[in-house]
């Protein structure tokens, strides 16, 4: 595969919809244990996703953005990164964050309204430097460019990685960030999860270009489009982009073409604007089945292993849910403590007033 900054972009794919090989696989894909690990994590985050939606529906968690259909993108990106790289996520990035050390319980805490969900260790045990989830659209891209600039100034062989939805690529923050990354040759990788729908806006009217990867041309950086339902392709493209950045050759833009099989969030009803036939067709291309079929073809996965792993996933998810539900609520003043390093006099006064009011209410007083 060759990265290109020309206008013509060819999609990278190794497995078709049924898990058949369509071109010679990269050498690392001979490691079937690695592919099984990819698959297990994809099934785990899908199991978690279903449970998280159920928690929101039963009033035990706040609004939640499903990642159904994006498992190959998230696990592929997270698995490719080095432990000391820095990830700057957007709100649909739980799978990548899990590979970076954030547990399922952390993610539940975050969507349950606690910033403690953003505080976790890397897989090697060190405190993570990854950024918290970014809900404002595209602002995480400028953060990633700034982090990458710091790495370059310090002479560190580290890479800043950020992701964004297809709709976010129309925002100025995204365009400014990739332009900066190109002008300064920053060690940064931008990953677009092109899931075809920006809430109710379809990809077809989001941008006039044939691909979103072509937005890299104006920034002077390579752009590549990958089949986002093929984790072998996602991981391979990501590894090459990271190696390029780490060796001082600058940023890369990756467009991973997937499909949002869920509503935008639990506050959305996609049946109002999306035809059922389109969704049904997308299920035929989904990433979990594709990798499972390939592993079946290789003789390393079967029904017994599938059932055993699904049972294990259910147990792990339930344990995370119990940990989340057993976590004590934070005091109201936490809203000040997480937003400010130090408080001005007016804010300190407001914080004290809030504490006093909370104590009165706890004692049965109101008003």
CSV table of C-alpha atoms in Angstrom, one decimal:
chain,number,residue,atom,x,y,z
A,1,UNK,CA,0.0,0.0,0.0
A,2,UNK,CA,1.3,3.5,-0.9
A,3,UNK,CA,0.1,6.6,0.8
A,4,UNK,CA,-0.8,9.4,-1.7
A,5,UNK,CA,-1.5,13.0,-1.5
A,6,UNK,CA,-2.9,13.1,-5.0
A,7,UNK,CA,-6.6,13.5,-5.7
A,8,UNK,CA,-7.2,9.9,-6.6
A,9,UNK,CA,-7.6,7.7,-3.5
A,10,UNK,CA,-8.0,4.0,-3.6
A,11,UNK,CA,-9.7,2.2,-0.7
A,12,UNK,CA,-7.5,-0.3,1.1
A,13,UNK,CA,-9.2,-3.6,1.8
A,14,UNK,CA,-7.9,-7.2,2.6
A,15,UNK,CA,-11.1,-9.0,3.5
A,16,UNK,CA,-14.4,-8.8,1.7
A,17,UNK,CA,-17.8,-8.8,3.4
A,18,UNK,CA,-17.7,-12.6,3.9
A,19,UNK,CA,-14.2,-12.7,5.3
A,20,UNK,CA,-12.5,-13.8,2.1
A,21,UNK,CA,-9.0,-12.5,1.2
A,22,UNK,CA,-9.1,-10.1,-1.8
A,23,UNK,CA,-5.3,-9.4,-1.9
A,24,UNK,CA,-2.2,-10.8,-0.3
A,25,UNK,CA,-2.2,-10.1,3.5
A,26,UNK,CA,0.5,-8.1,5.2
A,27,UNK,CA,3.1,-10.4,6.9
A,28,UNK,CA,2.1,-9.5,10.4
A,29,UNK,CA,-1.4,-11.0,9.7
A,30,UNK,CA,0.1,-14.4,9.8
A,31,UNK,CA,-0.1,-14.0,13.6
A,32,UNK,CA,-3.5,-15.6,14.1
A,33,UNK,CA,-3.3,-15.1,17.9
A,34,UNK,CA,-3.2,-11.3,17.2
A,35,UNK,CA,-6.3,-11.5,15.0
A,36,UNK,CA,-8.1,-13.6,17.6
A,37,UNK,CA,-7.3,-10.9,20.2
A,38,UNK,CA,-8.7,-8.3,17.8
A,39,UNK,CA,-11.8,-10.3,17.4
A,40,UNK,CA,-12.3,-10.9,21.2
A,41,UNK,CA,-12.0,-7.2,21.9
A,42,UNK,CA,-14.4,-6.4,19.1
A,43,UNK,CA,-17.0,-8.8,20.6
A,44,UNK,CA,-16.3,-7.4,24.1
A,45,UNK,CA,-17.0,-3.7,23.1
A,46,UNK,CA,-20.1,-4.7,21.2
A,47,UNK,CA,-21.4,-6.6,24.3
A,48,UNK,CA,-20.6,-3.5,26.4
A,49,UNK,CA,-22.3,-1.2,24.0
A,50,UNK,CA,-25.6,-3.1,24.2
A,51,UNK,CA,-25.5,-3.0,28.0
A,52,UNK,CA,-24.6,0.7,28.1
A,53,UNK,CA,-27.7,1.5,26.0
A,54,UNK,CA,-29.8,-0.6,28.4
A,55,UNK,CA,-28.5,1.3,31.4
A,56,UNK,CA,-29.4,4.6,29.8
A,57,UNK,CA,-32.9,3.3,28.8
A,58,UNK,CA,-33.5,2.3,32.5
A,59,UNK,CA,-32.4,5.7,33.9
A,60,UNK,CA,-29.1,4.5,35.3
A,61,UNK,CA,-26.8,6.5,33.0
A,62,UNK,CA,-27.0,9.7,30.9
A,63,UNK,CA,-27.1,10.1,27.1
A,64,UNK,CA,-24.8,7.6,25.4
A,65,UNK,CA,-23.3,7.4,21.9
A,66,UNK,CA,-23.2,3.9,20.6
A,67,UNK,CA,-20.2,2.7,18.6
A,68,UNK,CA,-22.1,-0.2,17.0
A,69,UNK,CA,-20.5,-0.8,13.6
A,70,UNK,CA,-17.2,1.0,14.5
A,71,UNK,CA,-15.5,-1.9,16.3
A,72,UNK,CA,-12.9,-2.5,13.7
A,73,UNK,CA,-11.9,1.2,13.5
A,74,UNK,CA,-11.6,1.6,17.3
A,75,UNK,CA,-9.8,-1.7,18.1
A,76,UNK,CA,-7.6,-1.3,15.1
A,77,UNK,CA,-6.5,2.2,15.9
A,78,UNK,CA,-6.0,1.5,19.6
A,79,UNK,CA,-4.0,-1.7,19.0
A,80,UNK,CA,-1.6,0.0,16.6
A,81,UNK,CA,-0.6,2.9,18.8
A,82,UNK,CA,2.5,2.8,21.1
A,83,UNK,CA,1.8,3.0,24.8
A,84,UNK,CA,3.4,6.4,25.1
A,85,UNK,CA,1.6,8.0,22.2
A,86,UNK,CA,-1.3,10.3,23.1
A,87,UNK,CA,-4.9,9.8,22.0
A,88,UNK,CA,-7.3,12.7,21.7
A,89,UNK,CA,-10.8,11.0,21.4
A,90,UNK,CA,-14.2,12.2,20.4
A,91,UNK,CA,-17.4,10.9,22.0
A,92,UNK,CA,-17.7,7.6,20.0
A,93,UNK,CA,-14.3,6.3,20.8
A,94,UNK,CA,-14.8,3.9,23.7
A,95,UNK,CA,-13.2,1.0,21.8
A,96,UNK,CA,-9.9,2.8,21.2
A,97,UNK,CA,-9.9,4.2,24.7
A,98,UNK,CA,-10.4,0.6,26.1
A,99,UNK,CA,-7.3,-0.5,24.2
A,100,UNK,CA,-5.5,2.5,25.7
A,101,UNK,CA,-6.3,1.5,29.3
A,102,UNK,CA,-9.7,3.1,30.1
A,103,UNK,CA,-11.9,0.3,31.5
A,104,UNK,CA,-15.5,-0.2,30.8
A,105,UNK,CA,-16.3,1.0,34.3
A,106,UNK,CA,-14.4,4.3,33.4
A,107,UNK,CA,-16.6,4.8,30.4
A,108,UNK,CA,-19.7,4.2,32.3
A,109,UNK,CA,-18.6,6.7,34.9
A,110,UNK,CA,-18.0,9.3,32.3
A,111,UNK,CA,-21.5,8.9,30.7
A,112,UNK,CA,-22.9,8.7,34.1
A,113,UNK,CA,-21.8,12.2,34.7
A,114,UNK,CA,-18.5,11.7,36.6
A,115,UNK,CA,-15.2,13.1,35.3
A,116,UNK,CA,-13.5,10.3,37.2
A,117,UNK,CA,-14.1,8.3,34.0
A,118,UNK,CA,-11.4,10.4,32.3
A,119,UNK,CA,-8.7,9.5,34.9
A,120,UNK,CA,-7.1,6.1,34.2
A,121,UNK,CA,-3.7,4.4,33.7
A,122,UNK,CA,-2.1,3.2,30.5
A,123,UNK,CA,-1.8,-0.6,29.9
A,124,UNK,CA,1.8,-0.4,31.4
A,125,UNK,CA,0.4,1.0,34.6
A,126,UNK,CA,1.7,4.6,34.2
A,127,UNK,CA,-0.8,7.4,34.4
A,128,UNK,CA,-2.3,8.0,31.0
A,129,UNK,CA,-1.6,11.3,29.2
A,130,UNK,CA,-4.5,10.7,26.8
A,131,UNK,CA,-7.1,13.5,26.7
A,132,UNK,CA,-10.7,13.2,28.0
A,133,UNK,CA,-13.5,12.6,25.6
A,134,UNK,CA,-14.3,15.6,23.5
A,135,UNK,CA,-18.0,16.3,22.8
A,136,UNK,CA,-17.7,19.7,21.0
A,137,UNK,CA,-17.3,18.8,17.3
A,138,UNK,CA,-13.8,18.8,15.9
A,139,UNK,CA,-12.1,20.8,18.6
A,140,UNK,CA,-10.1,17.7,19.5
A,141,UNK,CA,-8.2,18.0,16.2
A,142,UNK,CA,-6.6,21.3,17.2
A,143,UNK,CA,-5.7,19.8,20.5
A,144,UNK,CA,-3.9,16.9,18.8
A,145,UNK,CA,-2.0,19.3,16.5
A,146,UNK,CA,-0.8,21.2,19.6
A,147,UNK,CA,0.3,18.0,21.3
A,148,UNK,CA,2.1,16.8,18.1
A,149,UNK,CA,3.9,20.2,18.0
A,150,UNK,CA,5.1,19.7,21.5
A,151,UNK,CA,6.4,16.3,20.7
A,152,UNK,CA,8.3,17.8,17.7
A,153,UNK,CA,9.8,20.6,19.8
A,154,UNK,CA,10.9,18.2,22.5
A,155,UNK,CA,12.4,15.8,20.0
A,156,UNK,CA,10.2,12.9,21.3
A,157,UNK,CA,9.5,10.0,19.0
A,158,UNK,CA,5.8,10.0,19.9
A,159,UNK,CA,2.6,10.5,17.9
A,160,UNK,CA,-0.6,12.3,18.6
A,161,UNK,CA,-3.7,10.5,17.3
A,162,UNK,CA,-7.2,11.9,17.0
A,163,UNK,CA,-10.4,10.8,15.5
A,164,UNK,CA,-13.5,12.5,14.2
A,165,UNK,CA,-16.8,11.7,12.5
A,166,UNK,CA,-17.5,12.5,8.8
A,167,UNK,CA,-19.7,15.5,9.8
A,168,UNK,CA,-16.9,17.0,11.8
A,169,UNK,CA,-14.6,17.2,8.8
A,170,UNK,CA,-16.7,20.2,7.6
A,171,UNK,CA,-15.7,22.2,10.7
A,172,UNK,CA,-13.0,24.8,10.6
A,173,UNK,CA,-11.2,23.3,13.6
A,174,UNK,CA,-10.6,20.1,11.5
A,175,UNK,CA,-9.4,21.9,8.5
A,176,UNK,CA,-7.2,24.3,10.5
A,177,UNK,CA,-5.6,21.3,12.4
A,178,UNK,CA,-4.7,19.3,9.3
A,179,UNK,CA,-3.4,22.5,7.6
A,180,UNK,CA,-1.2,23.2,10.7
A,181,UNK,CA,0.0,19.5,10.7
A,182,UNK,CA,1.0,19.8,7.1
A,183,UNK,CA,2.7,23.1,7.3
A,184,UNK,CA,4.7,22.1,10.4
A,185,UNK,CA,5.2,18.5,9.4
A,186,UNK,CA,3.8,17.3,12.8
A,187,UNK,CA,3.8,13.7,14.1
A,188,UNK,CA,0.0,13.4,14.0
A,189,UNK,CA,-2.5,11.0,12.6
A,190,UNK,CA,-6.1,12.1,12.0
A,191,UNK,CA,-8.6,9.3,11.7
A,192,UNK,CA,-12.1,9.9,10.2
A,193,UNK,CA,-14.7,7.4,11.2
A,194,UNK,CA,-16.9,7.9,8.1
A,195,UNK,CA,-20.0,6.2,9.4
A,196,UNK,CA,-22.1,7.8,6.6
A,197,UNK,CA,-24.4,9.9,8.9
A,198,UNK,CA,-23.7,13.1,10.9
A,199,UNK,CA,-26.8,12.7,13.0
A,200,UNK,CA,-29.4,13.1,10.2
A,201,UNK,CA,-27.1,14.5,7.5
A,202,UNK,CA,-26.0,11.8,5.1
A,203,UNK,CA,-22.4,11.7,3.8
A,204,UNK,CA,-23.7,12.3,0.2
A,205,UNK,CA,-24.5,15.9,1.0
A,206,UNK,CA,-21.8,16.5,3.7
A,207,UNK,CA,-19.0,17.0,1.1
A,208,UNK,CA,-18.8,17.2,-2.7
A,209,UNK,CA,-15.5,15.4,-2.9
A,210,UNK,CA,-15.6,11.6,-3.9
A,211,UNK,CA,-13.8,10.8,-0.6
A,212,UNK,CA,-13.1,12.6,2.7
A,213,UNK,CA,-9.5,11.4,2.5
A,214,UNK,CA,-9.0,13.9,-0.4
A,215,UNK,CA,-9.2,16.7,2.2
A,216,UNK,CA,-5.6,15.9,2.9
A,217,UNK,CA,-4.6,17.3,-0.4
A,218,UNK,CA,-5.2,20.9,0.6
A,219,UNK,CA,-3.2,20.4,3.8
A,220,UNK,CA,-0.3,18.9,1.9
A,221,UNK,CA,-0.4,15.6,3.8
A,222,UNK,CA,-1.0,12.0,2.6
A,223,UNK,CA,-4.6,10.8,2.6
A,224,UNK,CA,-5.7,7.2,2.5
A,225,UNK,CA,-9.2,5.6,2.5
A,226,UNK,CA,-9.5,2.3,4.2
A,227,UNK,CA,-12.4,-0.2,4.6
A,228,UNK,CA,-13.4,0.5,8.2
A,229,UNK,CA,-15.1,-2.8,8.5
A,230,UNK,CA,-11.9,-4.7,7.8
A,231,UNK,CA,-9.7,-4.6,10.9
A,232,UNK,CA,-6.7,-6.0,9.1
A,233,UNK,CA,-6.8,-3.1,6.7
A,234,UNK,CA,-7.4,-0.5,9.5
A,235,UNK,CA,-4.5,-1.9,11.6
A,236,UNK,CA,-2.1,-2.0,8.7
A,237,UNK,CA,-2.8,1.5,7.4
A,238,UNK,CA,-2.7,2.8,11.0
A,239,UNK,CA,0.7,1.2,11.7
A,240,UNK,CA,2.2,2.6,8.5
A,241,UNK,CA,0.9,6.1,9.3
A,242,UNK,CA,2.3,5.9,12.9
A,243,UNK,CA,5.7,4.8,11.6
A,244,UNK,CA,5.7,7.6,9.1
A,245,UNK,CA,5.0,10.2,11.8
A,246,UNK,CA,7.5,8.7,14.2
A,247,UNK,CA,10.2,8.8,11.6
A,248,UNK,CA,9.8,12.6,11.1
A,249,UNK,CA,7.8,12.4,7.8
A,250,UNK,CA,4.8,14.2,9.2
A,251,UNK,CA,1.0,13.7,9.5
A,252,UNK,CA,-1.4,11.4,7.7
A,253,UNK,CA,-5.2,11.6,7.2
A,254,UNK,CA,-7.0,8.2,7.3
A,255,UNK,CA,-10.7,7.9,6.2
A,256,UNK,CA,-12.1,4.7,7.6
A,257,UNK,CA,-15.4,3.9,5.8
A,258,UNK,CA,-17.8,2.3,8.2
A,259,UNK,CA,-21.5,2.5,8.9
A,260,UNK,CA,-23.3,3.7,12.1
A,261,UNK,CA,-25.6,0.8,12.8
A,262,UNK,CA,-27.1,2.5,15.8
A,263,UNK,CA,-28.9,5.8,16.5
A,264,UNK,CA,-26.6,8.8,16.7
A,265,UNK,CA,-27.0,8.7,20.5
A,266,UNK,CA,-29.7,7.4,22.8
A,267,UNK,CA,-31.4,10.8,22.4
A,268,UNK,CA,-31.8,10.1,18.6
A,269,UNK,CA,-34.3,8.0,16.6
A,270,UNK,CA,-32.6,7.2,13.3
A,271,UNK,CA,-35.7,5.6,11.9
A,272,UNK,CA,-37.1,9.1,11.3
A,273,UNK,CA,-34.6,9.8,8.6
A,274,UNK,CA,-32.8,6.6,7.5
A,275,UNK,CA,-34.4,3.9,5.4
A,276,UNK,CA,-34.5,0.4,6.9
A,277,UNK,CA,-33.2,-1.1,3.6
A,278,UNK,CA,-30.0,0.9,3.9
A,279,UNK,CA,-29.4,-0.3,7.5
A,280,UNK,CA,-30.2,-3.9,6.6
A,281,UNK,CA,-27.7,-3.7,3.8
A,282,UNK,CA,-25.0,-2.3,6.1
A,283,UNK,CA,-25.4,-5.2,8.5
A,284,UNK,CA,-24.2,-7.5,5.7
A,285,UNK,CA,-20.8,-5.6,5.7
A,286,UNK,CA,-20.4,-5.3,9.5
A,287,UNK,CA,-16.9,-5.8,11.0
A,288,UNK,CA,-17.4,-8.5,13.7
A,289,UNK,CA,-19.0,-11.0,11.4
A,290,UNK,CA,-16.3,-10.4,8.7
A,291,UNK,CA,-13.4,-11.2,11.0
A,292,UNK,CA,-15.2,-14.1,12.6
A,293,UNK,CA,-15.7,-15.6,9.1
A,294,UNK,CA,-12.0,-15.2,8.3
A,295,UNK,CA,-11.0,-16.9,11.6
A,296,UNK,CA,-13.5,-19.7,10.8
A,297,UNK,CA,-11.8,-20.1,7.4
A,298,UNK,CA,-8.4,-20.4,9.1
A,299,UNK,CA,-9.7,-23.1,11.4
A,300,UNK,CA,-8.9,-21.2,14.6
A,301,UNK,CA,-12.4,-20.2,15.7
A,302,UNK,CA,-15.6,-22.3,16.1
A,303,UNK,CA,-19.1,-22.2,17.7
A,304,UNK,CA,-17.8,-23.6,21.0
A,305,UNK,CA,-15.2,-20.9,21.3
A,306,UNK,CA,-17.8,-18.3,20.3
A,307,UNK,CA,-20.2,-19.3,23.0
A,308,UNK,CA,-17.5,-19.4,25.6
A,309,UNK,CA,-16.2,-16.0,24.8
A,310,UNK,CA,-19.7,-14.5,24.7
A,311,UNK,CA,-20.3,-15.8,28.2
A,312,UNK,CA,-16.9,-14.3,29.3
A,313,UNK,CA,-17.9,-11.0,27.8
A,314,UNK,CA,-21.2,-10.9,29.6
A,315,UNK,CA,-19.4,-11.6,32.9
A,316,UNK,CA,-16.8,-8.9,32.3
A,317,UNK,CA,-19.5,-6.3,31.3
A,318,UNK,CA,-21.6,-7.2,34.3
A,319,UNK,CA,-18.7,-6.8,36.6
A,320,UNK,CA,-18.0,-3.3,35.1
A,321,UNK,CA,-21.6,-2.4,35.6
A,322,UNK,CA,-21.6,-3.4,39.2
A,323,UNK,CA,-18.4,-1.5,39.8
A,324,UNK,CA,-20.0,1.6,38.2
A,325,UNK,CA,-23.3,1.4,40.2
A,326,UNK,CA,-21.4,0.8,43.5
A,327,UNK,CA,-19.2,4.0,43.0
A,328,UNK,CA,-20.2,6.7,45.3
A,329,UNK,CA,-21.7,9.9,43.8
A,330,UNK,CA,-19.4,12.9,43.7
A,331,UNK,CA,-20.3,16.0,45.7
A,332,UNK,CA,-21.8,19.0,43.9
A,333,UNK,CA,-18.6,21.1,44.2
A,334,UNK,CA,-16.9,18.6,41.9
A,335,UNK,CA,-18.2,20.7,39.0
A,336,UNK,CA,-15.8,23.5,40.2
A,337,UNK,CA,-12.9,21.2,41.0
A,338,UNK,CA,-12.7,19.5,37.6
A,339,UNK,CA,-12.9,22.8,35.6
A,340,UNK,CA,-10.5,25.1,37.4
A,341,UNK,CA,-6.9,24.6,38.6
A,342,UNK,CA,-7.4,27.5,41.0
A,343,UNK,CA,-10.5,29.5,41.9
A,344,UNK,CA,-11.0,33.3,41.7
A,345,UNK,CA,-12.6,34.8,44.8
A,346,UNK,CA,-16.1,35.0,43.2
A,347,UNK,CA,-15.9,31.3,42.2
A,348,UNK,CA,-14.5,30.2,45.5
A,349,UNK,CA,-17.5,32.0,47.2
A,350,UNK,CA,-19.9,30.2,44.9
A,351,UNK,CA,-18.3,26.9,45.6
A,352,UNK,CA,-18.7,27.4,49.4
A,353,UNK,CA,-22.3,28.5,48.9
A,354,UNK,CA,-23.0,25.3,47.0
A,355,UNK,CA,-21.4,23.2,49.7
A,356,UNK,CA,-23.5,24.9,52.4
A,357,UNK,CA,-26.7,24.4,50.4
A,358,UNK,CA,-26.0,20.8,49.7
A,359,UNK,CA,-25.4,20.2,53.5
A,360,UNK,CA,-28.7,22.0,54.3
A,361,UNK,CA,-30.6,19.8,51.8
A,362,UNK,CA,-29.0,16.7,53.1
A,363,UNK,CA,-30.2,17.7,56.6
A,364,UNK,CA,-33.8,18.1,55.3
A,365,UNK,CA,-33.8,21.8,54.7
A,366,UNK,CA,-34.9,23.3,51.4
A,367,UNK,CA,-34.8,26.6,49.6
